[in-house]
Tab-separated table of C-alpha atoms in Angstrom:
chain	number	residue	atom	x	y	z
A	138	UNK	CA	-31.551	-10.132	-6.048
A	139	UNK	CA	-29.329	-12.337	-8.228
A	140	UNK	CA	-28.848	-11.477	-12.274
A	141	UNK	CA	-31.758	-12.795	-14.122
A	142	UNK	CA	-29.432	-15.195	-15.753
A	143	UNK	CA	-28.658	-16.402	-12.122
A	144	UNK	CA	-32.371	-16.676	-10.950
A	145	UNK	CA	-33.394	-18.587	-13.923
A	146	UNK	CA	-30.171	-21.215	-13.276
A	147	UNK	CA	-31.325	-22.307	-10.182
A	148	UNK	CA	-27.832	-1.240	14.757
A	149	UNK	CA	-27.571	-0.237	17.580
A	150	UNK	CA	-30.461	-2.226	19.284
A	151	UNK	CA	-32.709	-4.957	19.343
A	152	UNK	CA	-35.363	-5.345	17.062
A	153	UNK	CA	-38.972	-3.462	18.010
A	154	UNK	CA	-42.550	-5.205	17.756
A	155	UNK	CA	-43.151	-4.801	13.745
A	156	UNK	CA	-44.944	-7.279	11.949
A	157	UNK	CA	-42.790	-9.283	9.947
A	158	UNK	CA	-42.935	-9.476	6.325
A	159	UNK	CA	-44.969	-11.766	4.638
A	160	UNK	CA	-41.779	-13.360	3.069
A	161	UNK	CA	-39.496	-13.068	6.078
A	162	UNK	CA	-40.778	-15.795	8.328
A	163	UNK	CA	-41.445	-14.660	12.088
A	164	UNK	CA	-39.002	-17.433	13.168
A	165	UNK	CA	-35.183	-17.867	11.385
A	166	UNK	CA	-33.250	-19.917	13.020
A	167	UNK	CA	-29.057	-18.902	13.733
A	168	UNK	CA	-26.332	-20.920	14.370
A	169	UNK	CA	-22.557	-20.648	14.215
A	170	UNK	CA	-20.466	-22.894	12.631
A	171	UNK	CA	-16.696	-23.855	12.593
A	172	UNK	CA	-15.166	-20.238	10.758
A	173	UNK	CA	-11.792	-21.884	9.757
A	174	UNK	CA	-13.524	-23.529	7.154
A	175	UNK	CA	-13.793	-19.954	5.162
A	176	UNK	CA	-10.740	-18.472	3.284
A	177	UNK	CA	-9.681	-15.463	1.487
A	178	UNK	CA	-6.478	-15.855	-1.425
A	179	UNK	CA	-5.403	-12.522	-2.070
A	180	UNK	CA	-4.368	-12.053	-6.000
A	181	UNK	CA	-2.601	-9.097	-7.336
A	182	UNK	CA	-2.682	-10.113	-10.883
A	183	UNK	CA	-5.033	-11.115	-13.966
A	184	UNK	CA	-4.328	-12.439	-17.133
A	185	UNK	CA	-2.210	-9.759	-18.412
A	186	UNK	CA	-0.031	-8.791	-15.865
A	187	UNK	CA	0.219	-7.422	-12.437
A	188	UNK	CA	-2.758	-4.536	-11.735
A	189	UNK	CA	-0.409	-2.492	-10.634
A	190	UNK	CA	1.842	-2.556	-13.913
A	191	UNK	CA	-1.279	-2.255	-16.093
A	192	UNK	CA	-3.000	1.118	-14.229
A	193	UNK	CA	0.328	2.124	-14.497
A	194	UNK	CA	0.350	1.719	-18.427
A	195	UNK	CA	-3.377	3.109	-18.309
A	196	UNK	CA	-1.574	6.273	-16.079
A	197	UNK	CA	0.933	6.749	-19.258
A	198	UNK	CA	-2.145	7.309	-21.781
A	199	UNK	CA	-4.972	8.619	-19.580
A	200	UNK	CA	-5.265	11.809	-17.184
A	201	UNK	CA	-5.743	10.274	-13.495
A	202	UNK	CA	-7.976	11.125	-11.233
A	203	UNK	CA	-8.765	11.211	-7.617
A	204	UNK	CA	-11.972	10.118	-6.383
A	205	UNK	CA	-12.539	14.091	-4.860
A	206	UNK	CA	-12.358	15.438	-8.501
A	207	UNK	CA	-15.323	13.247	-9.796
A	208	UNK	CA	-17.365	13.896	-6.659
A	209	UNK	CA	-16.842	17.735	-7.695
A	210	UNK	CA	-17.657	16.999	-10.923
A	211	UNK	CA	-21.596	16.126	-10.865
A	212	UNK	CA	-23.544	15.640	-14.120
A	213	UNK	CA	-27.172	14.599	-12.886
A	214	UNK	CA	-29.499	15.581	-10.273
A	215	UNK	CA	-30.887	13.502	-7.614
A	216	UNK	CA	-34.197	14.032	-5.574
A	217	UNK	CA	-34.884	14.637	-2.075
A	218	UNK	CA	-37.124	12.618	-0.859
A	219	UNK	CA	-39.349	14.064	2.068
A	220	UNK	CA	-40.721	10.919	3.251
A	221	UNK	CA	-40.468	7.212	3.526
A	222	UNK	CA	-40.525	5.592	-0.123
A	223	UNK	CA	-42.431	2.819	-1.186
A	224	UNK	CA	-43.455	0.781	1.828
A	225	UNK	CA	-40.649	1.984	3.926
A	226	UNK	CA	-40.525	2.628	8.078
A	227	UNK	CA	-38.527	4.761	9.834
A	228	UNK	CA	-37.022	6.651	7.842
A	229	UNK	CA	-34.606	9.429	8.221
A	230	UNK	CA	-33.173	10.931	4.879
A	231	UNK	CA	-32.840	9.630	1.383
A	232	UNK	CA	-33.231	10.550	-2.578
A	233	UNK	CA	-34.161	9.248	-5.747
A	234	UNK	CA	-32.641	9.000	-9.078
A	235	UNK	CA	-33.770	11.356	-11.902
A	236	UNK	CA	-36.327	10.319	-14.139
A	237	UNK	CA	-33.127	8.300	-16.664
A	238	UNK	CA	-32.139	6.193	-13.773
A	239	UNK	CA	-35.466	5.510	-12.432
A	240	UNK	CA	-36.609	4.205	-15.799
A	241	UNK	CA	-33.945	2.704	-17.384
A	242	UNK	CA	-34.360	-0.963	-17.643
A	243	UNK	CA	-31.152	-1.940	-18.298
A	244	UNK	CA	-29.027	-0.544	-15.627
A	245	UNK	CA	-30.150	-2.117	-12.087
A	246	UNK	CA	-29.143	-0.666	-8.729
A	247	UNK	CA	-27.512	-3.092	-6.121
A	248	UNK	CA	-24.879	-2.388	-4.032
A	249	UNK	CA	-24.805	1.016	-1.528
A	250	UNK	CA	-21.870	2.255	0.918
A	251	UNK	CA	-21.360	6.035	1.949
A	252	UNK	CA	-18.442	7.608	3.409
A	253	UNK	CA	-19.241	6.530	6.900
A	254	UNK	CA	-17.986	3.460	6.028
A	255	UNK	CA	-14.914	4.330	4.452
A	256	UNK	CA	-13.509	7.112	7.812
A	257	UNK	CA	-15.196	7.022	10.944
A	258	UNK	CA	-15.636	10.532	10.587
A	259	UNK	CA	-18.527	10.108	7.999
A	260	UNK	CA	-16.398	12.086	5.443
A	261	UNK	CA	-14.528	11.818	2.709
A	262	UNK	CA	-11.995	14.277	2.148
A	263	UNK	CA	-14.559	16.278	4.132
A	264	UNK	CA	-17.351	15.301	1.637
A	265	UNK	CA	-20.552	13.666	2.467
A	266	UNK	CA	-20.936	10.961	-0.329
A	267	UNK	CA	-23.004	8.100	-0.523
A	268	UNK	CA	-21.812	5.116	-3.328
A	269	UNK	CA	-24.358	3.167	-5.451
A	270	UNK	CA	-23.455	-0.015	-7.537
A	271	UNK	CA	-25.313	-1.081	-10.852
A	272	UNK	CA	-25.302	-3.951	-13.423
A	273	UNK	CA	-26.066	-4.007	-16.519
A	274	UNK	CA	-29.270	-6.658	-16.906
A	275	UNK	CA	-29.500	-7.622	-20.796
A	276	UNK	CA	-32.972	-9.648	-20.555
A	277	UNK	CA	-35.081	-7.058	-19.605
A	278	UNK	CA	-38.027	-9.628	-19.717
A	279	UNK	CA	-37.266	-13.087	-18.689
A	280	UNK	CA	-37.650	-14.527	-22.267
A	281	UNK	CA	-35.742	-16.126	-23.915
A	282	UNK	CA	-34.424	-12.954	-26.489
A	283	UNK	CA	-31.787	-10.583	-25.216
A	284	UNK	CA	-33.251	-6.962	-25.326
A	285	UNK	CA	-29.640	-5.216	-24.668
A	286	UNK	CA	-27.229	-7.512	-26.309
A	287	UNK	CA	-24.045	-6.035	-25.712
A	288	UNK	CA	-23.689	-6.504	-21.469
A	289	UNK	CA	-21.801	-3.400	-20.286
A	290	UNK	CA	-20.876	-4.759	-16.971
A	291	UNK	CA	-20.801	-2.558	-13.854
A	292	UNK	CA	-21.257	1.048	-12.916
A	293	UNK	CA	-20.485	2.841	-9.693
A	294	UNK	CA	-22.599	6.328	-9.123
A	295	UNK	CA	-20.636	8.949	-6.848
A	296	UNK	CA	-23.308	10.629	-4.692
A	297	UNK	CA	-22.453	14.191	-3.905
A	298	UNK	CA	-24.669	14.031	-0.379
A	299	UNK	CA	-23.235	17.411	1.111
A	300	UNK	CA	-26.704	18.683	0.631
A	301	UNK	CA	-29.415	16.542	1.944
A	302	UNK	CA	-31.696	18.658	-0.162
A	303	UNK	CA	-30.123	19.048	-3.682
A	304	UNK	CA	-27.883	15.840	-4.196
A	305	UNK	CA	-25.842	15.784	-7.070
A	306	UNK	CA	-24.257	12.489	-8.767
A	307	UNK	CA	-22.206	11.059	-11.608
A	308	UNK	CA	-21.848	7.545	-12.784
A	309	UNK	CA	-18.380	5.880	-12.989
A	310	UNK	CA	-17.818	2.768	-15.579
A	311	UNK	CA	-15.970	-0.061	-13.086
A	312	UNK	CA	-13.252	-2.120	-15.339
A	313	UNK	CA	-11.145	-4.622	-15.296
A	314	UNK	CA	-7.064	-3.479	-16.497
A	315	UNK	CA	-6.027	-5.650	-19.601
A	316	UNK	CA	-3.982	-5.331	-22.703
A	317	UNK	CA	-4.773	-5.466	-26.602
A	318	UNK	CA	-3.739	-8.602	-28.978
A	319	UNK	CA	-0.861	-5.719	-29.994
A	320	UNK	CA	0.406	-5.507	-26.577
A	321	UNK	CA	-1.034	-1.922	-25.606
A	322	UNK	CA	-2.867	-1.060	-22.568
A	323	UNK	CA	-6.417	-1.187	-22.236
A	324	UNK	CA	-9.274	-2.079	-20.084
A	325	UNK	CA	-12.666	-4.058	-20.543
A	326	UNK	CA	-16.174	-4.021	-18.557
A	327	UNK	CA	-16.593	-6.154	-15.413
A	328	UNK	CA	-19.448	-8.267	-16.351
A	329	UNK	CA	-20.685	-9.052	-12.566
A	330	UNK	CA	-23.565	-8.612	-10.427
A	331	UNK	CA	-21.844	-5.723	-7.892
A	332	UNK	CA	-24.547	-6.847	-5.512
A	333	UNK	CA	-22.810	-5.354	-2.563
A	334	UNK	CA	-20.027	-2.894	-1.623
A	335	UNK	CA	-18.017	-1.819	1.120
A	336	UNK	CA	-16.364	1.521	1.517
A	337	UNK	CA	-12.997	1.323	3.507
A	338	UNK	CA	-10.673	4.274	3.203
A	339	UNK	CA	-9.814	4.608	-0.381
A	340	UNK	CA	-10.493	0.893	-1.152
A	341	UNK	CA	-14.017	-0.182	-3.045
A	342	UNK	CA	-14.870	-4.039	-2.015
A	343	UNK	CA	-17.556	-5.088	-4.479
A	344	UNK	CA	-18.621	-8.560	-4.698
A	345	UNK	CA	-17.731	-11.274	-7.422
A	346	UNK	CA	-20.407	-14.078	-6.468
A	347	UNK	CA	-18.802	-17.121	-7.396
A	348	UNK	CA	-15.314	-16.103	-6.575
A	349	UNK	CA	-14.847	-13.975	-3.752
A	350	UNK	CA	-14.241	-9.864	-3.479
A	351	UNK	CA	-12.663	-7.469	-6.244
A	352	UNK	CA	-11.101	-4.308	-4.947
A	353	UNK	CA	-10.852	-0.640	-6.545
A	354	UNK	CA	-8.691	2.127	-5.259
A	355	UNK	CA	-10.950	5.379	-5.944
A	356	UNK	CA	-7.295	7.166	-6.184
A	357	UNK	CA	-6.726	5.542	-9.469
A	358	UNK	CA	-9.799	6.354	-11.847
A	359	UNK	CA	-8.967	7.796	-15.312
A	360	UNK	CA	-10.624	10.298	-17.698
A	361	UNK	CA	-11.708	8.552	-21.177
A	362	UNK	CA	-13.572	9.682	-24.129
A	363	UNK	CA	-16.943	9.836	-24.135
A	364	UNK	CA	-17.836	9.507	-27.856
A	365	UNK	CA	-18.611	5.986	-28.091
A	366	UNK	CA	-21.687	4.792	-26.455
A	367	UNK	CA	-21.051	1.078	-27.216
A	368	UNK	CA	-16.967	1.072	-27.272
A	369	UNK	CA	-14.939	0.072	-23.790
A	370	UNK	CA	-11.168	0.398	-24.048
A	371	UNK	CA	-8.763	1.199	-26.168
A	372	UNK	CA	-10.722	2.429	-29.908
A	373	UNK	CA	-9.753	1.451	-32.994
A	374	UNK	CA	-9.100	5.822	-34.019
A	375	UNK	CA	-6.437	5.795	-30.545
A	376	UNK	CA	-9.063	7.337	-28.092
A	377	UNK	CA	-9.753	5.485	-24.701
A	378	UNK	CA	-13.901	4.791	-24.469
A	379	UNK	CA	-15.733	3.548	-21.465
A	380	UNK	CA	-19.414	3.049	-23.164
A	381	UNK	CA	-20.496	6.813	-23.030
A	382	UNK	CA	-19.193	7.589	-19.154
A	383	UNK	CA	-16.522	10.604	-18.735
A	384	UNK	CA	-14.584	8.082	-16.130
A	385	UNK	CA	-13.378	4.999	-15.779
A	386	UNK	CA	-12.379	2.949	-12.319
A	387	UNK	CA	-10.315	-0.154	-12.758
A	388	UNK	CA	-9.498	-3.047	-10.449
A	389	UNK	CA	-6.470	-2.533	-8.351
A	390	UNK	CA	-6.608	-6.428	-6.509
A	391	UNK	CA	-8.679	-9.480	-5.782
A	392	UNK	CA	-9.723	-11.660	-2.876
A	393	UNK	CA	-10.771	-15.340	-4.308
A	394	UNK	CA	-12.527	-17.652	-1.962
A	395	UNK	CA	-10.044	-20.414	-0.972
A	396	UNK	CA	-11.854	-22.079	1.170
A	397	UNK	CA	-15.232	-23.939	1.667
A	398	UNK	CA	-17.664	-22.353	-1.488
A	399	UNK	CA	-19.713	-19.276	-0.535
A	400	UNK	CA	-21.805	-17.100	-2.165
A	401	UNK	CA	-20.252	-14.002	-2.307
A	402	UNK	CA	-23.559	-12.022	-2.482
A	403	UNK	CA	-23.141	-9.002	-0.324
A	404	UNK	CA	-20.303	-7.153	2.008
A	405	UNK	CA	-20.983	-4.663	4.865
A	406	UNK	CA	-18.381	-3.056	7.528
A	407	UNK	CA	-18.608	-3.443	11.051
A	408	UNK	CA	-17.217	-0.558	12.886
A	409	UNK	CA	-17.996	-1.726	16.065
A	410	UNK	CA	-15.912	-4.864	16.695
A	411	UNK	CA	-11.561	-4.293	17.365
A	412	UNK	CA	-10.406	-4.328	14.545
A	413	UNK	CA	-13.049	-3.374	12.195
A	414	UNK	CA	-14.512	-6.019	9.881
A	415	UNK	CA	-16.118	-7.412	7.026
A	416	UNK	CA	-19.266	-9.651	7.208
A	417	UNK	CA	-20.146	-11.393	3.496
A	418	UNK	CA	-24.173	-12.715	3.246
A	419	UNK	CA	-25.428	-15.121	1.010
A	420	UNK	CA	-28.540	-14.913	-1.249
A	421	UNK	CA	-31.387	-17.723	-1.619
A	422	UNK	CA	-34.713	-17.724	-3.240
A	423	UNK	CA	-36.076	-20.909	-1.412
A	424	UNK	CA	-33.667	-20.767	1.632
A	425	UNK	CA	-31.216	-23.596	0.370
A	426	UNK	CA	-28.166	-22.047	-1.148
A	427	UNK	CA	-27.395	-22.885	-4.840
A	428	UNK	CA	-23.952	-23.720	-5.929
A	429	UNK	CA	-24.598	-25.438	-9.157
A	430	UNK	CA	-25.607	-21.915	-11.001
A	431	UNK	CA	-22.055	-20.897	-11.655
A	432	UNK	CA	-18.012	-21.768	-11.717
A	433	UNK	CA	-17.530	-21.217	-7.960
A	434	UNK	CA	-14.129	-20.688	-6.447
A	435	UNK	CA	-13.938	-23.310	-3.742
A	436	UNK	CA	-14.150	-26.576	-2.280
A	437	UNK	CA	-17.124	-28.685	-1.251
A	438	UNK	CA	-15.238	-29.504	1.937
A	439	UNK	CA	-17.999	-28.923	5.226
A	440	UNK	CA	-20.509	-27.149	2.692
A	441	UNK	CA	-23.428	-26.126	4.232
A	442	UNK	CA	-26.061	-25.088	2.286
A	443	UNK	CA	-27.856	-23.133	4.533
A	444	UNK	CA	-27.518	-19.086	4.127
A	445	UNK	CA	-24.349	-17.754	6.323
A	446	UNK	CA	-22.795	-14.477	7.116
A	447	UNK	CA	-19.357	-14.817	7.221
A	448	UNK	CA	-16.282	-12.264	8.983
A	449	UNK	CA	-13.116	-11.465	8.476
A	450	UNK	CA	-11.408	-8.741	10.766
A	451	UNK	CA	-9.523	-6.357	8.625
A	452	UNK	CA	-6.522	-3.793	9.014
A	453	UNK	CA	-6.992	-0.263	9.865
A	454	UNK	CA	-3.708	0.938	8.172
A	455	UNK	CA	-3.778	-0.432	4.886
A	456	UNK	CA	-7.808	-1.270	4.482
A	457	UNK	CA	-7.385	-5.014	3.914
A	458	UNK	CA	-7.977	-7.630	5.515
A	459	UNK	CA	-5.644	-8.621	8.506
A	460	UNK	CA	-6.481	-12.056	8.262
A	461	UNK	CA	-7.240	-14.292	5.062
A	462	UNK	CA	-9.093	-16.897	7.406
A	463	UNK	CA	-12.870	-16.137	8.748
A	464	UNK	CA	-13.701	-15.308	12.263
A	465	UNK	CA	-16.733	-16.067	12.279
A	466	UNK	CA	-19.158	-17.847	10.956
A	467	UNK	CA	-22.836	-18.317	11.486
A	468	UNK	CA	-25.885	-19.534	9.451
A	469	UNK	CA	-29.496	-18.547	9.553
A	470	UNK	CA	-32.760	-20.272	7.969
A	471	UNK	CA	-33.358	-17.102	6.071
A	472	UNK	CA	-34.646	-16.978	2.538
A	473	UNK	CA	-33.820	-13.949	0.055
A	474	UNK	CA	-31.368	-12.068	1.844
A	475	UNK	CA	-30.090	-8.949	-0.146
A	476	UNK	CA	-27.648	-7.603	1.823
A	477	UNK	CA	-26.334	-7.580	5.908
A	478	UNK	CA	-24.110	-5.477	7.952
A	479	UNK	CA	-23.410	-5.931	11.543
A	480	UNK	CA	-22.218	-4.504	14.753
A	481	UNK	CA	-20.552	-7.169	16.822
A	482	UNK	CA	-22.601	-9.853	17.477
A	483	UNK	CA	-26.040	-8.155	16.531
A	484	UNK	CA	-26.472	-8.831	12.392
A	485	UNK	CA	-28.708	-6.520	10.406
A	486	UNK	CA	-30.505	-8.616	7.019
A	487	UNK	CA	-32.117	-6.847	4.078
A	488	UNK	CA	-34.962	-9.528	2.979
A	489	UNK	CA	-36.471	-8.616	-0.271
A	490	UNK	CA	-40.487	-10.029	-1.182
A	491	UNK	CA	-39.993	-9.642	-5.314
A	492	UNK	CA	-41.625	-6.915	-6.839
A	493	UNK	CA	-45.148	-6.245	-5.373
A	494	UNK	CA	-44.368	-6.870	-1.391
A	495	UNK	CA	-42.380	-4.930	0.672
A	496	UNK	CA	-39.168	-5.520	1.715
A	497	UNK	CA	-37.631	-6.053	5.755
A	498	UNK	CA	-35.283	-5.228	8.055
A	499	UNK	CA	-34.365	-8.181	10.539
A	500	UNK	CA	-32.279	-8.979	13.152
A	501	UNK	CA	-30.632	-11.743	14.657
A	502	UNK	CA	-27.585	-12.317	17.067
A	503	UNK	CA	-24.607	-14.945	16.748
A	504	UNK	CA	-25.577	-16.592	19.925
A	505	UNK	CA	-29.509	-16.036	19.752
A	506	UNK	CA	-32.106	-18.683	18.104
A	507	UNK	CA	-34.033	-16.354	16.178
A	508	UNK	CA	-34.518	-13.111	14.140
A	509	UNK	CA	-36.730	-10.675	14.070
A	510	UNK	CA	-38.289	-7.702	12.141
A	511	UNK	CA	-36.939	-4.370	13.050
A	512	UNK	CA	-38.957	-2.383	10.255
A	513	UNK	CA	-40.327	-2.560	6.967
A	514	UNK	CA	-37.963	-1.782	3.783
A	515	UNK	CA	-39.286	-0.739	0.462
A	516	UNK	CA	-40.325	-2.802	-2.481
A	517	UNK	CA	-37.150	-4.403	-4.329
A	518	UNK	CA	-34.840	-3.847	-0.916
A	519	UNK	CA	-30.704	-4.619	-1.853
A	520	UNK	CA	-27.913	-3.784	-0.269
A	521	UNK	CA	-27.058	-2.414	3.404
A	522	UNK	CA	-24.911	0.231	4.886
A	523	UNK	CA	-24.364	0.909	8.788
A	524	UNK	CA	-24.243	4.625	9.859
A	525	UNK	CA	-23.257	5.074	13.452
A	526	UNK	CA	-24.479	8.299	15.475
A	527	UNK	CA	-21.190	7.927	16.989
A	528	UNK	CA	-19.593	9.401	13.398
A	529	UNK	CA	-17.537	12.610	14.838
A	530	UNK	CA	-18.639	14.524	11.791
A	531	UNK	CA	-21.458	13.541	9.670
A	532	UNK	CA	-23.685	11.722	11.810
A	533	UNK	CA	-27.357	11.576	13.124
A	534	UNK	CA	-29.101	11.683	16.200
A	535	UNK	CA	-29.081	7.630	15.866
A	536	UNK	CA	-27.710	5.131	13.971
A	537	UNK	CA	-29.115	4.719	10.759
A	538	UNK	CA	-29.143	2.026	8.134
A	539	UNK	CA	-28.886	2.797	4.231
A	540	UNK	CA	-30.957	0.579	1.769
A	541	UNK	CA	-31.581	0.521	-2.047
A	542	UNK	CA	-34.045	-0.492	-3.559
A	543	UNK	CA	-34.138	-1.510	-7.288
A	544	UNK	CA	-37.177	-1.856	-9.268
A	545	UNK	CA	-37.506	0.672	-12.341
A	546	UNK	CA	-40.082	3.348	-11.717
A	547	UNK	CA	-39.584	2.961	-7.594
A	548	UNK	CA	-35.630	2.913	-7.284
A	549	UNK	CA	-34.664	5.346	-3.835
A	550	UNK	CA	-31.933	5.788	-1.753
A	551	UNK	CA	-32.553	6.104	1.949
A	552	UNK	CA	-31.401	5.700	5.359
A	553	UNK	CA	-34.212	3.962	8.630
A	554	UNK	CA	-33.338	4.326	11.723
A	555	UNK	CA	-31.435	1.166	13.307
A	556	UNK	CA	-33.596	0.502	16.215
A	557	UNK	CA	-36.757	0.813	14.219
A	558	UNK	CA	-37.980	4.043	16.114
């Protein structure tokens, strides 16, 4: 789902004979639309400089890191889990948080990816890792009081998955490179949703709703402090901070929407089209896209307001995209979709029923009419992540699709099988 603040502003094969969802409507209708309309700027700058000069600045003051030496670095336990969570069908393997993460009510999980999506392989540096995104929700309540005041942006937990049946994990602050008043290098907290993320190589795609994709290179994360619990950035006694967490990520480039608005609200790879590519879903509580809620990128040139899933092919050398204008384009009457992925012309949807209904898995193709339930997700379902059995090293005996789900008390991470089986 969208922040709080946000809500209150406004496969490998078909799908099997599950009943839908009592939210996700037996019949959604699909159509394509022209994909030219949809464009990607690519900006390798903020405010304060190029991102490149300023990690480099960061690189003079802090001890770098590679993405390997967090995953072997672990501070929390995860939990197997043994069985389908929650209201969930099909499943195949999965964990949950400890009893911290499943409680706290400030921290919300969102986005998921693993390192199927960033090699073919399924490794990492011949690691197993599943990634999990957070945000930091200050309204804990829906009145009109903030509970947690001081927003601490986005967090990015690195899932040690090498053992299915003791998972190990560590969260990562994400940040945005910047400079002090004085001139000196520093960083601040990326106050976003991170409702979806994408895996590709060393690159991190996470979502920026209202203006497009920000990208993270996991071989440029930095060890801080950890003294200061409510300090990000350069601290007033010299010493680096990043609110509590032993690591820091910052943003290495961003893709702005250039063209037509769209509602950046998740991203999933598609390993099956030449090249790869990236498909980008939209979130809507009634079905009618809202683009009054925020300062979009965009223009309302050929605005639809119907839900879309947009592509762009990307490059297989450098992990970015080969082209900055869509590919495709295609729209489906589909309310409260929390995250897609797709293979080819066969698109996967997350579609979430609030907190006391379960969630589904439907399907839908580019040229088809309609889509359909594959399974049942749990309660609170987010985010999606494709796992091909093809994978050469960690795979499974079928293609599998990763979910989380993100209600305090019920939060898992877990993989169905794609066809529903």
């Amino acid at each position: 789902m969208t922040r709080r603040s946000i809500i209150k502003g406004m496969a490998a094969a078909p799908a099997v004979g599950i009943a839908a969802n009592a939210l996700a409507p037996a019949t959604a209708h699909a159509a394509t639309i022209t994909p030219g309309r949809f464009r990607l700027a690519g900006r390798a700058s903020n405010g304060y400089g190029t991102f490149a000069a300023l990690n480099a600045g960061l690189a003079g003051k802090l001890t770098k890191v590679s993405a390997s030496a967090v995953i072997a670095d672990t501070n929390r336990k995860a939990k197997r889990l043994t069985s389908a969570p929650s209201t969930a069908k099909a499943f195949q393997t999965g964990f949950a948080w400890d009893d911290a993460d499943q409680k706290v009510k400030y921290w919300i999980p969102q986005g998921v990816s693993t390192s199927a999506d960033a090699y073919s392989s399924g490794y990492y540096n011949g690691e197993k890792v599943v990634l999990v995104s957070w945000y930091f929700e200050g309204n804990t309540d829906d009145d009109a009081a903030l509970e947690y005041p001081l927003d601490k942006g986005m967090r990015l937990t690195f899932v040690d998955y090498n053992s299915a049946a003791a998972p190990t994990y560590r969260h990562v602050l994400l940040v945005e490179p910047s400079k002090t008043g004085s001139g000196a290098y520093s960083f601040k907290p990326m106050r976003k949703h991170a409702g979806g993320i994408m895996w590709y190589g060393d690159l991190l795609y996470v979502t920026d709703t209202y203006k497009g994709l920000r990208v993270f290179d996991l071989r440029t994360l930095f060890k801080v402090s950890a003294t200061q619990a409510n300090v990000c950035g350069l601290h007033t006694d010299g010493t680096y901070q990043g609110y509590g967490y032993d690591y820091v990520l910052p943003q290495s480039y961003a893709y702005d929407n250039a063209g037509t608005v769209l509602r950046y609200s998740a991203i999933g790879l598609d390993r099956a089209t030449n090249p790869d590519s990236l498909v980008v879903s939209e979130y809507s509580k009634s079905g009618t896209v809202s683009y009054t809620d925020g300062d979009f990128n965009g223009t309302n040139t050929g605005r639809t307001t119907t839900p879309k899933l947009v592509r762009w092919p990307l490059d297989q050398t450098d992990r970015r995209p080969s082209s900055l204008t869509a590919t495709e384009a295609v729209t489906v009457k589909q309310k409260k979709i929390q995250g897609a992925v797709s293979r080819k012309n066969r698109h996967y949807l997350s579609v979430s029923g609030g907190p006391e209904a379960k969630g589904a898995l439907r399907t839908f193709t580019s040229t088809g009419s309609t889509a359909t339930t594959v399974t049942n997700l749990a309660v609170g379902c987010e985010d999606l992540s494709f796992h091909s059995k093809d994978a050469s090293g960690w795979a499974y005996s079928e293609s599998v699709i990763w979910n989380v789900s993100e209600y305090d008390k019920t939060r898992y991470v877990y993989a169905v099988r794609a066809d529903g089986s």
